[in-house]
Coordinates of C-alpha atoms in Angstrom, one line a residue:
X1334 CA -37.3 237.8 190.1
X1335 CA -36.4 235.1 192.8
X1336 CA -36.7 235.7 196.7
X1337 CA -34.9 233.9 199.9
X1338 CA -38.2 233.9 202.3
X1339 CA -36.0 232.2 205.3
X1340 CA -33.4 229.7 205.3
X1341 CA -34.2 226.5 202.8
X1342 CA -37.6 228.7 201.3
X1343 CA -37.8 230.4 198.1
X1344 CA -40.5 232.7 196.3
X1345 CA -40.6 233.0 192.8
X1346 CA -43.4 235.3 192.4
X1347 CA -44.5 236.8 189.3
X1348 CA -48.2 236.4 188.5
X1349 CA -48.4 232.9 190.5
X1350 CA -46.5 232.0 192.7
X1351 CA -43.8 229.4 193.1
X1352 CA -42.4 227.7 196.0
X1353 CA -39.2 226.0 196.3
X1354 CA -37.5 223.8 199.5
X1355 CA -33.7 223.7 198.4
X1356 CA -32.5 221.0 200.9
X1357 CA -35.6 218.2 200.4
X1358 CA -35.6 219.6 197.1
X1359 CA -39.6 219.9 196.9
X1360 CA -42.0 222.4 194.8
X1361 CA -45.0 224.1 196.3
X1362 CA -47.2 225.2 193.1
X1363 CA -45.6 225.6 189.7
X1364 CA -47.5 228.8 187.9
X1365 CA -48.9 229.6 185.1
X1366 CA -47.0 228.4 182.1
X1367 CA -46.5 232.1 181.8
X1368 CA -43.6 232.5 184.1
X1369 CA -41.9 229.6 182.7
X1370 CA -39.5 231.4 181.3
X1371 CA -38.6 232.5 185.1
X1372 CA -38.9 229.2 186.0
X1373 CA -36.5 228.2 184.0
X1374 CA -34.0 230.8 184.1
X1375 CA -34.5 231.9 188.4
X1376 CA -35.3 228.3 189.6
X1377 CA -33.0 226.5 188.1
X1378 CA -29.5 228.0 189.7
X1379 CA -31.2 227.3 192.9
X1380 CA -31.2 223.0 192.4
X1381 CA -31.4 221.2 188.6
X1382 CA -35.4 221.3 188.1
X1383 CA -34.9 217.3 187.2
X1384 CA -33.2 216.6 190.7
X1385 CA -36.7 218.0 192.1
X1386 CA -38.1 215.5 194.4
X1387 CA -41.7 216.4 194.8
X1388 CA -43.8 218.7 193.6
X1389 CA -47.3 219.9 195.9
X1390 CA -50.2 221.4 194.8
X1391 CA -52.8 224.0 196.7
X1392 CA -54.8 223.3 194.1
X1393 CA -55.3 222.3 190.5
X1394 CA -56.3 225.7 188.8
X1395 CA -53.8 226.3 185.8
X1396 CA -52.3 228.9 187.1
X1397 CA -50.4 226.9 189.8
X1398 CA -49.9 223.9 187.5
X1399 CA -48.9 224.8 184.3
X1400 CA -45.1 224.1 184.7
X1401 CA -45.6 221.0 186.2
X1402 CA -43.8 219.0 183.2
X1403 CA -40.4 221.1 184.0
X1404 CA -40.1 218.7 187.2
X1405 CA -40.2 215.4 184.6
X1406 CA -38.4 213.4 187.9
X1407 CA -40.8 214.6 190.7
X1408 CA -43.9 213.0 191.8
X1409 CA -46.7 214.8 192.2
X1410 CA -49.5 215.0 195.0
X1411 CA -52.2 217.0 195.9
X1412 CA -55.6 216.6 198.0
X1413 CA -57.9 213.8 198.1
X1414 CA -61.2 215.9 196.9
X1415 CA -59.0 217.7 194.6
X1416 CA -58.1 214.4 193.3
X1417 CA -61.1 213.7 193.2
X1418 CA -62.6 216.3 191.1
X1419 CA -60.2 216.2 188.8
X1420 CA -61.1 212.7 187.7
X1421 CA -65.1 214.0 187.6
X1422 CA -64.6 217.2 185.7
X1423 CA -61.0 218.1 184.4
X1424 CA -62.3 221.5 182.5
X1425 CA -64.0 221.8 186.4
X1426 CA -60.7 221.5 188.0
X1427 CA -58.1 223.2 186.0
X1428 CA -60.3 225.9 184.4
X1429 CA -58.3 226.0 181.2
X1430 CA -59.3 223.9 178.1
X1431 CA -55.2 224.0 176.9
X1432 CA -54.2 223.2 179.9
X1433 CA -56.8 220.3 180.4
X1434 CA -55.2 218.4 177.6
X1435 CA -51.1 219.0 178.2
X1436 CA -52.1 218.2 183.2
X1437 CA -51.4 214.9 182.5
X1438 CA -49.6 213.0 185.8
X1439 CA -49.8 210.6 187.9
X1440 CA -51.3 212.6 191.3
X1441 CA -50.7 211.3 194.7
X1442 CA -52.8 212.1 197.4
X1443 CA -50.5 214.6 200.1
X1444 CA -50.5 213.1 203.3
X1445 CA -49.0 214.9 206.4
X1446 CA -45.5 213.6 207.1
X1447 CA -41.7 214.7 207.8
X1448 CA -41.8 217.7 205.8
X1449 CA -45.1 219.3 205.7
X1450 CA -48.0 218.9 207.8
X1451 CA -50.9 218.6 204.9
X1452 CA -54.3 220.8 206.5
X1453 CA -57.5 220.2 204.3
X1454 CA -58.9 224.0 203.8
X1455 CA -61.9 223.3 200.9
X1456 CA -62.7 226.8 200.0
X1457 CA -61.3 228.0 197.4
X1458 CA -62.0 224.8 195.6
X1459 CA -63.7 221.5 197.2
X1460 CA -59.9 220.4 197.4
X1461 CA -57.6 223.2 198.3
X1462 CA -54.8 222.1 201.0
X1463 CA -52.7 223.9 203.0
X1464 CA -49.1 223.0 203.6
X1465 CA -47.2 224.3 207.2
X1466 CA -43.8 223.2 207.5
X1467 CA -42.9 223.9 210.9
X1468 CA -39.3 223.7 210.6
X1469 CA -39.2 227.1 209.7
X1470 CA -42.6 228.1 210.5
X1471 CA -43.6 228.7 206.9
X1472 CA -47.7 228.9 205.8
X1473 CA -48.2 227.9 202.3
X1474 CA -51.6 228.5 201.8
X1475 CA -52.6 228.5 197.8
X1476 CA -55.1 230.6 197.0
X1477 CA -57.2 230.2 200.4
X1478 CA -55.2 233.0 202.4
X1479 CA -53.4 236.0 200.8
X1480 CA -52.0 238.6 202.8
X1481 CA -54.1 241.3 204.2
X1482 CA -56.4 238.8 204.8
X1483 CA -57.5 238.2 202.1
X1484 CA -59.6 234.8 200.8
X1485 CA -59.7 233.2 198.1
X1486 CA -62.0 233.6 195.6
X1487 CA -65.4 231.0 196.1
X1488 CA -67.9 231.5 193.7
X1489 CA -66.0 228.6 191.0
X1490 CA -67.3 225.1 189.2
X1491 CA -65.4 223.5 192.4
X1492 CA -65.3 225.8 195.1
X1493 CA -67.2 224.8 198.5
X1494 CA -68.3 228.0 200.1
X1495 CA -69.7 227.3 203.3
X1496 CA -66.1 225.2 203.7
X1497 CA -63.8 228.3 203.7
X1498 CA -64.6 229.7 207.9
X1499 CA -64.1 226.5 208.9
X1500 CA -60.9 226.0 206.5
X1501 CA -59.7 229.3 208.3
X1502 CA -60.0 228.5 211.7
X1503 CA -58.1 225.5 210.6
X1504 CA -55.3 227.8 209.9
X1505 CA -55.4 229.5 212.7
X1506 CA -54.0 226.6 214.6
X1507 CA -51.2 226.8 212.7
X1508 CA -48.1 228.8 214.6
X1509 CA -46.5 230.0 211.6
X1510 CA -44.5 233.1 211.4
X1511 CA -44.3 233.7 207.0
X1512 CA -47.8 233.2 205.2
X1513 CA -46.8 232.1 202.0
X1514 CA -49.6 232.8 199.3
X1515 CA -50.2 231.7 195.9
X1516 CA -50.0 235.0 195.2
X1517 CA -49.2 238.8 195.7
X1518 CA -52.5 240.4 196.6

């Protein structure tokens, strides 16, 4: 099911959340492969998937990158440290053998621009990023921070457990009104 969070921002939530900024034709995370049918059924009604210009990954775990190939004309972005870890050990970065074989995109380092403020938030992964969309005061947090102040796991191969507190302090500096986490835990 797709929900409009605010003007221009939609959320598709099944297992892992996928976000669409309609006017900018930007997607934040692409969800797990098991969500493919829902993405095709709902998201494509708002913006044809081949018109999506950019896809941002908050991190590269399989449940956030699983449908990358639906966006055939997009550029793909992730945190710099996330890209480094992916190049060093794809299995540790993605956590799924099947997706390691499929994920074949050119990743560019996400930098702040006129749409997003990119916030490096090591913790869940060393290269995790959050994206602040100041136009609507939306903070996309991936698996760094969930509703009810829950934090993402920091016991995975590319986690940075001793960095999570500093990352949360950074997020406190965002004047967000809408929290858009990677999962609805």
